[in-house]
Short mmCIF file of C-alpha atoms in Angstrom, two decimals:
data_model
loop_
_atom_site.label_atom_id
_atom_site.label_comp_id
_atom_site.label_asym_id
_atom_site.label_seq_id
_atom_site.Cartn_x
_atom_site.Cartn_y
_atom_site.Cartn_z
CA MET A 1 0.00 0.00 0.00
CA GLY A 2 1.12 3.57 -0.56
CA SER A 3 2.35 5.30 2.56
CA THR A 4 3.35 8.72 3.72
CA GLY A 5 5.93 7.12 5.99
CA GLY A 6 9.61 6.76 5.30
CA SER A 7 12.71 8.80 5.79
CA THR A 8 12.60 12.55 6.10
CA ARG A 9 13.51 14.39 2.91
CA SER A 10 16.91 15.97 2.92
CA ALA A 11 19.11 17.40 0.19
CA PRO A 12 22.12 15.24 -0.71
CA ASP A 13 25.62 16.45 0.00
CA ALA A 14 26.39 17.39 -3.59
CA ALA A 15 29.93 18.59 -3.01
CA GLY A 16 31.00 15.41 -1.25
CA ARG A 17 29.18 13.19 -3.70
CA VAL A 18 30.81 14.70 -6.79
CA ALA A 19 34.33 14.99 -5.38
CA ARG A 20 34.61 11.30 -4.57
CA PRO A 21 33.79 9.98 -8.07
CA GLU A 22 36.01 12.58 -9.76
CA ARG A 23 38.97 11.60 -7.61
CA THR A 24 38.40 7.90 -8.27
CA ARG A 25 38.19 8.41 -12.02
CA ARG A 26 41.36 10.51 -12.23
CA GLU A 27 43.29 7.79 -10.45
CA ALA A 28 41.95 4.81 -12.40
CA ASP A 29 40.71 5.98 -15.81
CA GLY A 30 43.23 6.50 -18.59
CA TYR A 31 40.54 7.93 -20.88
CA ALA A 32 39.35 10.60 -18.44
CA GLN A 33 40.77 13.69 -20.18
CA GLU A 34 39.66 12.77 -23.69
CA ALA A 35 36.30 11.54 -22.42
CA ALA A 36 35.66 14.84 -20.65
CA ALA A 37 36.05 16.72 -23.92
CA LEU A 38 33.72 14.32 -25.73
CA ARG A 39 31.21 14.57 -22.90
CA THR A 40 31.22 18.35 -23.20
CA GLY A 41 30.41 18.00 -26.88
CA LEU A 42 27.56 15.58 -26.18
CA VAL A 43 26.03 17.90 -23.58
CA ARG A 44 26.34 20.86 -25.93
CA GLU A 45 24.48 18.90 -28.61
CA ILE A 46 21.68 17.84 -26.27
CA VAL A 47 21.28 21.44 -25.10
CA ALA A 48 21.17 22.67 -28.70
CA GLY A 49 18.32 20.22 -29.29
CA GLY A 50 16.31 21.73 -26.44
CA GLY A 51 17.29 19.29 -23.69
CA LEU A 52 18.96 19.63 -20.28
CA THR A 53 17.25 22.88 -19.37
CA ASP A 54 17.56 21.99 -15.67
CA PRO A 55 21.07 22.96 -14.50
CA ALA A 56 21.19 20.01 -12.09
CA TRP A 57 20.63 17.48 -14.86
CA ARG A 58 23.05 19.30 -17.14
CA THR A 59 25.74 19.03 -14.47
CA ALA A 60 25.01 15.32 -14.05
CA PHE A 61 25.47 14.68 -17.78
CA GLU A 62 28.64 16.77 -17.76
CA GLU A 63 30.19 14.85 -14.88
CA VAL A 64 29.00 11.21 -15.11
CA PRO A 65 31.36 9.31 -17.47
CA ARG A 66 29.27 7.20 -19.84
CA HIS A 67 32.29 5.30 -21.16
CA LEU A 68 32.80 3.63 -17.77
CA PHE A 69 29.37 2.05 -18.20
CA VAL A 70 30.02 0.70 -21.71
CA PRO A 71 33.50 -0.90 -21.66
CA TYR A 72 32.30 -2.72 -24.75
CA TYR A 73 29.29 -2.56 -27.03
CA TYR A 74 28.08 -3.93 -30.34
CA GLU A 75 27.43 -2.30 -33.69
CA THR A 76 25.00 -3.80 -36.12
CA GLY A 77 26.44 -4.82 -39.46
CA ALA A 78 29.06 -7.12 -40.89
CA PRO A 79 32.35 -7.63 -39.04
CA GLY A 80 34.80 -4.83 -39.69
CA GLU A 81 32.09 -2.41 -40.82
CA ALA A 82 31.19 0.53 -38.66
CA GLY A 83 27.60 0.55 -37.47
CA THR A 84 25.73 3.64 -38.51
CA ALA A 85 25.59 5.28 -35.09
CA VAL A 86 29.21 4.78 -34.16
CA ALA A 87 30.61 5.44 -37.61
CA ALA A 88 29.04 8.86 -37.51
CA ALA A 89 30.23 9.30 -33.96
CA GLY A 90 33.80 8.59 -34.99
CA THR A 91 33.56 11.06 -37.85
CA ALA A 92 32.10 13.77 -35.65
CA ALA A 93 34.32 12.98 -32.65
CA GLY A 94 31.48 12.21 -30.36
CA ALA A 95 28.75 14.29 -31.96
CA ALA A 96 25.35 12.64 -32.03
CA SER A 97 24.74 10.54 -35.10
CA THR A 98 21.03 10.14 -34.58
CA ALA A 99 18.21 12.34 -33.34
CA ALA A 100 15.77 11.24 -30.69
CA GLY A 101 12.70 9.80 -32.30
CA ALA A 102 14.03 10.06 -35.84
CA PRO A 103 13.42 7.10 -38.15
CA GLY A 104 16.48 5.01 -38.74
CA THR A 105 18.00 5.49 -35.33
CA ALA A 106 18.93 2.56 -33.17
CA ALA A 107 16.37 1.04 -30.89
CA ALA A 108 17.57 0.49 -27.40
CA SER A 109 16.66 -2.29 -25.08
CA THR A 110 16.34 -4.12 -21.88
CA GLY A 111 16.54 -3.97 -18.15
CA ALA A 112 14.53 -5.23 -15.23
CA GLY A 113 13.23 -7.88 -17.23
CA ALA A 114 14.12 -5.82 -20.24
CA ALA A 115 15.16 -2.27 -19.80
CA GLY A 116 15.48 -0.46 -22.97
CA ILE A 117 14.86 2.86 -24.45
CA ALA A 118 14.39 3.03 -28.11
CA ALA A 119 15.09 6.22 -29.89
CA GLY A 120 13.71 5.41 -33.26
CA ALA A 121 10.94 3.79 -35.19
CA PRO A 122 9.99 0.11 -35.33
CA GLY A 123 12.30 -1.95 -37.42
CA THR A 124 15.34 0.18 -36.72
CA ALA A 125 18.61 -1.20 -35.43
CA ALA A 126 18.52 -2.26 -31.83
CA ALA A 127 20.84 -1.12 -29.12
CA GLY A 128 21.41 -2.72 -25.80
CA ALA A 129 22.74 -2.97 -22.15
CA PRO A 130 25.32 -3.32 -19.54
CA GLY A 131 28.84 -3.37 -20.76
CA GLY A 132 31.30 -5.22 -18.63
CA GLY A 133 29.25 -8.32 -18.00
CA ALA A 134 30.66 -11.80 -18.27
CA ALA A 135 29.86 -12.15 -21.94
CA GLY A 136 32.57 -10.51 -23.91
CA ALA A 137 34.62 -8.36 -21.60
CA GLY A 138 37.31 -10.96 -21.50
CA GLU A 139 37.02 -12.11 -25.11
CA ALA A 140 39.85 -11.90 -27.59
CA GLY A 141 40.73 -8.39 -28.69
CA GLU A 142 40.29 -9.35 -32.31
CA ALA A 143 36.58 -10.03 -31.87
CA GLY A 144 35.56 -6.61 -33.10
CA GLU A 145 37.56 -7.07 -36.29
CA ALA A 146 37.10 -10.74 -36.98
CA GLY A 147 33.47 -10.65 -36.31
CA ALA A 148 31.10 -12.08 -34.01
CA VAL A 149 31.72 -13.13 -30.50
CA ARG A 150 29.74 -16.35 -30.07
CA GLY A 151 26.02 -15.68 -30.14
CA THR A 152 26.41 -12.22 -31.68
CA VAL A 153 25.97 -12.92 -35.38
CA GLY A 154 25.09 -9.68 -37.14
CA TYR A 155 26.93 -7.56 -34.55
CA THR A 156 30.50 -6.29 -34.37
CA ARG A 157 32.08 -5.55 -31.03
CA LEU A 158 34.00 -2.43 -30.03
CA TRP A 159 35.76 -2.46 -26.70
CA ARG A 160 37.93 -0.40 -24.40
CA ASP A 161 40.97 -2.70 -24.43
CA ASP A 162 41.17 -3.40 -28.16
CA PRO A 163 44.85 -3.52 -29.15
CA HIS A 164 44.20 -1.34 -32.20
CA PRO A 165 44.26 2.42 -31.42
CA LEU A 166 41.81 3.38 -34.16
CA ARG A 167 39.21 0.92 -32.90
CA ARG A 168 39.73 2.13 -29.32
CA ALA A 169 39.18 5.70 -30.55
CA ARG A 170 36.03 4.57 -32.34
CA TRP A 171 34.81 2.89 -29.14
CA LEU A 172 35.34 6.06 -27.09
CA ALA A 173 33.72 8.33 -29.69
CA GLY A 174 30.73 6.00 -29.87
CA ALA A 175 30.36 6.04 -26.10
CA TYR A 176 29.66 9.78 -26.35
CA ALA A 177 27.46 9.70 -29.44
CA ASP A 178 23.84 10.64 -28.91
CA ALA A 179 22.82 7.10 -29.77
CA PRO A 180 21.80 3.95 -27.93
CA LEU A 181 24.51 1.30 -27.66
CA ALA A 182 23.94 -2.45 -27.78
CA THR A 183 25.97 -3.86 -24.92
CA ARG A 184 24.58 -7.34 -24.35
CA VAL A 185 23.56 -9.71 -27.13
CA ARG A 186 22.60 -13.32 -26.52
CA ASP A 187 22.03 -15.89 -29.29
CA GLY A 188 21.68 -13.07 -31.79
CA GLU A 189 19.04 -11.32 -29.66
CA LEU A 190 19.52 -7.92 -28.08
CA ILE A 191 19.22 -8.18 -24.30
CA THR A 192 20.21 -4.80 -22.85
CA SER A 193 21.43 -1.38 -23.88
CA SER A 194 22.77 1.96 -22.89
CA SER A 195 19.99 4.24 -24.02
CA GLN A 196 20.18 7.33 -26.21
CA PRO A 197 21.41 10.17 -23.95
CA SER A 198 19.07 12.84 -25.32
CA LEU A 199 16.03 10.65 -24.69
CA MET A 200 17.32 9.81 -21.21
CA ALA A 201 17.62 13.54 -20.56
CA ARG A 202 14.02 14.11 -21.64
CA MET A 203 12.75 11.30 -19.43
CA LEU A 204 14.71 12.46 -16.39
CA HIS A 205 13.37 15.99 -16.89
CA ALA A 206 9.82 14.62 -17.16
CA LEU A 207 10.34 12.72 -13.88
CA GLN A 208 10.23 16.08 -12.04
CA VAL A 209 12.44 14.97 -9.16
CA ARG A 210 12.99 17.13 -6.08
CA ASP A 211 15.82 17.03 -3.57
CA GLY A 212 15.18 14.19 -1.14
CA ASP A 213 12.95 12.19 -3.49
CA ARG A 214 13.32 8.42 -3.34
CA VAL A 215 13.42 6.88 -6.84
CA LEU A 216 12.97 3.31 -8.10
CA GLU A 217 14.32 2.53 -11.56
CA ILE A 218 12.85 -0.52 -13.27
CA GLY A 219 15.64 -1.73 -15.55
CA ALA A 220 19.25 -1.38 -14.43
CA GLY A 221 20.79 -1.67 -17.89
CA THR A 222 24.41 -0.54 -17.72
CA GLY A 223 23.85 1.48 -14.55
CA TYR A 224 24.39 4.80 -16.34
CA ASN A 225 20.87 6.11 -15.74
CA ALA A 226 21.10 5.11 -12.07
CA ALA A 227 24.38 7.03 -11.87
CA LEU A 228 22.72 10.15 -13.25
CA LEU A 229 19.94 9.79 -10.67
CA ALA A 230 22.46 9.19 -7.88
CA HIS A 231 24.45 12.26 -8.93
CA ARG A 232 21.27 14.34 -8.75
CA LEU A 233 19.73 12.86 -5.58
CA GLY A 234 22.47 10.96 -3.73
CA ASP A 235 23.13 7.21 -3.56
CA ALA A 236 20.79 6.59 -0.63
CA HIS A 237 17.78 7.84 -2.59
CA VAL A 238 18.14 5.60 -5.66
CA THR A 239 17.25 1.92 -6.20
CA THR A 240 17.71 0.21 -9.56
CA LEU A 241 16.19 -3.19 -10.29
CA ASP A 242 16.72 -5.85 -12.94
CA LEU A 243 15.62 -9.44 -13.44
CA ASP A 244 18.97 -10.74 -14.70
CA PRO A 245 21.71 -11.22 -12.06
CA GLU A 246 24.45 -10.81 -14.70
CA ILE A 247 23.02 -7.41 -15.59
CA THR A 248 22.76 -6.24 -11.99
CA GLU A 249 26.29 -7.43 -11.21
CA ALA A 250 27.69 -5.57 -14.22
CA ALA A 251 25.71 -2.43 -13.36
CA ARG A 252 26.94 -2.57 -9.76
CA ASN A 253 30.55 -2.81 -10.95
CA HIS A 254 30.15 0.09 -13.40
CA LEU A 255 28.56 2.26 -10.74
CA ALA A 256 31.35 1.51 -8.27
CA ALA A 257 33.99 2.31 -10.90
CA ALA A 258 32.35 5.71 -11.40
CA GLY A 259 32.12 6.31 -7.64
CA PHE A 260 28.40 5.67 -7.11
CA ARG A 261 26.75 3.14 -4.82
CA PRO A 262 22.95 3.22 -5.09
CA ALA A 263 21.00 0.08 -4.21
CA VAL A 264 21.21 -2.44 -7.09
CA VAL A 265 18.63 -5.21 -6.68
CA THR A 266 17.96 -8.40 -8.65
CA GLY A 267 14.24 -9.06 -8.95
CA ASP A 268 11.08 -9.02 -11.06
CA GLY A 269 10.40 -5.51 -12.28
CA ALA A 270 6.64 -6.07 -12.30
CA ARG A 271 6.77 -6.61 -8.54
CA GLY A 272 8.81 -3.51 -7.83
CA CYS A 273 11.08 -3.42 -4.79
CA PRO A 274 9.16 -3.15 -1.51
CA LEU A 275 12.42 -3.30 0.46
CA HIS A 276 13.19 0.37 -0.20
CA ALA A 277 9.60 1.66 -0.56
CA PRO A 278 7.81 4.02 -0.40
CA TYR A 279 8.97 5.88 -3.52
CA ASP A 280 8.33 9.40 -4.73
CA ARG A 281 9.17 8.49 -8.32
CA ILE A 282 9.26 5.29 -10.39
CA ILE A 283 10.90 5.32 -13.82
CA ALA A 284 10.86 2.27 -16.10
CA THR A 285 13.11 1.61 -19.07
CA CYS A 286 11.08 -1.29 -20.45
CA ALA A 287 7.65 -1.32 -22.03
CA VAL A 288 4.60 -2.61 -20.17
CA ALA A 289 1.20 -3.62 -21.57
CA SER A 290 -0.50 -2.36 -18.42
CA ILE A 291 0.59 -0.68 -15.19
CA PRO A 292 1.72 -3.21 -12.54
CA PHE A 293 -0.48 -2.67 -9.50
CA ALA A 294 2.52 -3.36 -7.25
CA TRP A 295 4.10 -0.09 -8.42
CA LEU A 296 1.19 1.97 -7.13
CA GLY A 297 1.29 0.17 -3.80
CA GLN A 298 4.95 1.13 -3.34
CA CYS A 299 4.40 4.84 -4.04
CA ARG A 300 3.73 7.73 -1.72
CA PRO A 301 0.59 9.74 -2.47
CA ASP A 302 1.29 12.26 -5.25
CA ALA A 303 4.19 10.16 -6.56
CA LEU A 304 4.93 10.10 -10.28
CA ILE A 305 5.36 6.97 -12.43
CA LEU A 306 7.00 7.36 -15.84
CA THR A 307 6.91 4.25 -18.01
CA PRO A 308 6.92 3.24 -21.68
CA LEU A 309 3.57 1.98 -22.94
CA ALA A 310 2.33 1.53 -26.52
CA THR A 311 5.33 3.27 -28.16
CA GLY A 312 4.87 6.27 -25.89
CA LEU A 313 5.77 7.48 -22.39
CA ILE A 314 2.97 7.76 -19.85
CA ALA A 315 3.40 10.01 -16.80
CA LEU A 316 0.99 8.89 -14.07
CA ARG A 317 0.26 10.85 -10.93
CA VAL A 318 -0.50 8.43 -8.07
CA ALA A 319 -3.37 9.27 -5.72
CA ASP A 320 -3.10 6.10 -3.63
CA ALA A 321 -2.39 2.38 -4.02
CA ARG A 322 -5.44 1.88 -6.28
CA HIS A 323 -5.75 5.12 -8.22
CA ALA A 324 -3.52 6.92 -10.71
CA GLU A 325 -4.00 8.98 -13.84
CA GLY A 326 -1.95 10.92 -16.37
CA ARG A 327 -1.20 11.74 -19.98
CA PHE A 328 1.35 10.60 -22.50
CA LEU A 329 4.32 12.77 -23.35
CA ALA A 330 4.40 14.05 -26.91
CA ILE A 331 7.60 12.25 -27.84
CA PRO A 332 7.73 8.74 -29.39
CA ALA A 333 9.75 6.06 -27.61
CA TYR A 334 10.13 2.40 -28.54
CA PHE A 335 11.14 -0.01 -25.79
CA VAL A 336 11.79 -3.69 -25.35
CA PRO A 337 9.00 -5.30 -23.28
CA LEU A 338 9.45 -6.03 -19.59
CA ARG A 339 10.97 -9.49 -19.62
CA GLY A 340 8.66 -12.14 -18.26
CA SER A 341 5.56 -10.17 -19.19
CA GLY A 342 5.02 -12.01 -22.47
CA PRO A 343 5.21 -10.65 -26.00
CA PRO A 344 3.48 -7.36 -26.81
CA PRO A 345 0.06 -7.68 -28.43
CA GLN A 346 0.03 -8.06 -32.19
CA VAL A 347 -0.92 -4.86 -33.98
CA PRO A 348 -3.23 -5.78 -36.88
CA THR A 349 -3.13 -3.71 -40.06
CA HIS A 350 -5.43 -5.71 -42.34
CA GLY A 351 -7.71 -3.68 -44.56
CA LEU A 352 -5.69 -0.48 -44.18
CA PRO A 353 -4.22 1.67 -46.97
CA SER A 354 -0.46 2.13 -46.80
CA ARG A 355 -0.35 5.93 -46.35
CA PRO A 356 -1.78 6.13 -42.77
CA LEU A 357 0.68 3.47 -41.66
CA LEU A 358 3.50 5.89 -42.42
CA ASP A 359 2.12 8.33 -39.84
CA ASP A 360 3.52 7.86 -36.35
CA SER A 361 0.40 9.21 -34.64
CA PHE A 362 -1.77 6.58 -36.36
CA ARG A 363 0.64 3.77 -35.51
CA PHE A 364 0.47 4.94 -31.88
CA LEU A 365 -3.32 4.62 -31.88
CA LEU A 366 -3.04 1.12 -33.36
CA ASN A 367 -0.72 0.17 -30.49
CA VAL A 368 -2.93 1.73 -27.80
CA ALA A 369 -6.06 0.00 -29.08
CA ALA A 370 -4.40 -3.29 -30.15
CA GLY A 371 -6.80 -6.19 -29.65
CA HIS A 372 -9.71 -3.91 -28.79
CA MET A 373 -10.47 -2.09 -32.05
CA GLU A 374 -10.52 -3.13 -35.69
CA PRO A 375 -7.89 -1.36 -37.81
CA VAL A 376 -10.46 0.27 -40.10
CA GLU A 377 -12.37 1.56 -37.08
CA ALA A 378 -9.13 2.99 -35.68
CA LEU A 379 -8.49 4.76 -38.98
CA ALA A 380 -11.96 6.29 -38.98
CA LEU A 381 -11.52 7.52 -35.39
CA TRP A 382 -8.07 8.94 -36.11
CA GLU A 383 -9.28 10.92 -39.11
CA HIS A 384 -12.49 12.08 -37.39
CA GLU A 385 -10.57 13.35 -34.34
CA GLY A 386 -8.05 15.34 -36.37
CA ARG A 387 -5.15 12.86 -36.29
CA PRO A 388 -4.43 13.29 -32.57
CA GLY A 389 -0.87 13.18 -31.25
CA ARG A 390 0.29 11.25 -28.21
CA GLU A 391 -0.27 14.16 -25.83
CA ARG A 392 -4.05 13.86 -26.29
CA TYR A 393 -4.06 10.32 -24.88
CA GLY A 394 -3.91 9.28 -21.25
CA VAL A 395 -4.22 6.35 -18.85
CA THR A 396 -6.41 5.88 -15.77
CA VAL A 397 -5.99 3.24 -13.06
CA ARG A 398 -9.06 2.87 -10.90
CA GLY A 399 -9.29 -0.08 -8.53
CA ASP A 400 -8.93 -3.29 -10.52
CA ARG A 401 -9.46 -1.57 -13.87
CA GLN A 402 -7.16 0.48 -16.03
CA TRP A 403 -7.65 1.93 -19.47
CA ALA A 404 -6.16 4.24 -22.07
CA TRP A 405 -8.30 7.07 -23.41
CA LEU A 406 -8.41 9.91 -25.89
CA ASP A 407 -8.94 13.45 -24.52
CA ASP A 408 -11.06 12.51 -21.51
CA PRO A 409 -10.92 9.48 -19.18
CA GLU A 410 -14.72 9.51 -19.07
CA GLY A 411 -15.13 10.31 -22.76
CA ALA A 412 -16.27 8.33 -25.76
CA TYR A 413 -12.98 6.62 -26.57
CA GLY A 414 -11.30 4.24 -24.15
CA TRP A 415 -9.49 0.91 -24.39
CA PRO A 416 -8.72 -1.57 -21.60
CA LEU A 417 -5.03 -2.08 -20.95
CA GLY A 418 -3.51 -5.53 -20.94
CA PRO A 419 -3.60 -8.40 -23.39
CA PRO A 420 -6.94 -9.53 -24.85
CA GLY A 421 -8.52 -12.37 -22.92
CA ARG A 422 -7.54 -10.86 -19.55
CA LEU A 423 -10.03 -8.02 -19.51
CA GLN A 424 -12.15 -6.70 -16.70
CA PRO A 425 -15.62 -5.26 -17.40
CA PHE A 426 -15.15 -1.97 -19.16
CA PRO A 427 -17.79 0.69 -19.79
CA TYR A 428 -16.28 2.30 -22.90
CA ARG A 429 -15.92 1.07 -26.39
#
């Protein structure tokens, strides 16, 4: 149940928190000076795109070293060929190669069951997770050149300790590209990622944290996002959760290398983490088909939950353990599903002309209403309502029911959340 109990809010000791990681990195990180210059370029690019308007988040992105969280990662493409994101990054010395939400960018993945932020459209290249896990960190240095580490067909690895200077430079430049990075691939399938920094910045801004807030992150990934949160709020206020013990171990090691020690927990993301509840904010980096009720029960009243749902990001304000409501952000975001939650519902397109399918706002409606509305009916609604964008949609959780809606939670258009066949009685069409 939600509670107003818990520790008293207090601002973290920012000076002490920042000094310790900086000292650790200068002693142990041979890339620190070059990385700092690349990081400055990345922050400048995100700011130019309208992000990092909050000085506290800008400072976090300026000071948290992303390359420590991705000691290796994978490019898509044939061995020896630069993947699109990192090739551009190498050319631009760390400048972003892709724009958040632009078609053709890499789709990120995974986490607490499957943390992953995608920064592109469906069908784009995937990017993934914690660098420094068991799979690949100790592999032969020639793997990136000669091709696939076992189970990574279709991917080429770049890594920090490659014996070739040009490939090491490409690795470092890619670590500071504004692109998601595939960092864990298993049997040819993307498992986890380091997400696109500009999209991470937008999500963290939308989380609306305050000094002293306690935050639960569903999806540890590489640990980079948890580090940003810990920089902003202090280690004691951040918990990050993932289903895979290899992922949490790697994230814990990355965080320690960067001088951060938030709580890193192995567990089912759908169940949350009652051990450190209640939370003021919950942020997920994996897509859900419906809002896990356990999340609401672990929130304080007036908490905020930010989670991917139906190729969008829903920001829910929590009233209590059984009630929450909010609207989608305007930006598109494609995420890997929460692992263990089953595959996402199929999105039917039969009977539709090709032109509407090219429109992102229509594809969003198809995802929201998947399994509950015929495609031709969805097209008629979309055209009648003026081709609404994501920001006109919302989600309501009320007792045992939850639904997505257009314009008004009590209006004419609503769709139950969750896979078909598991529906509660629902009053709207």
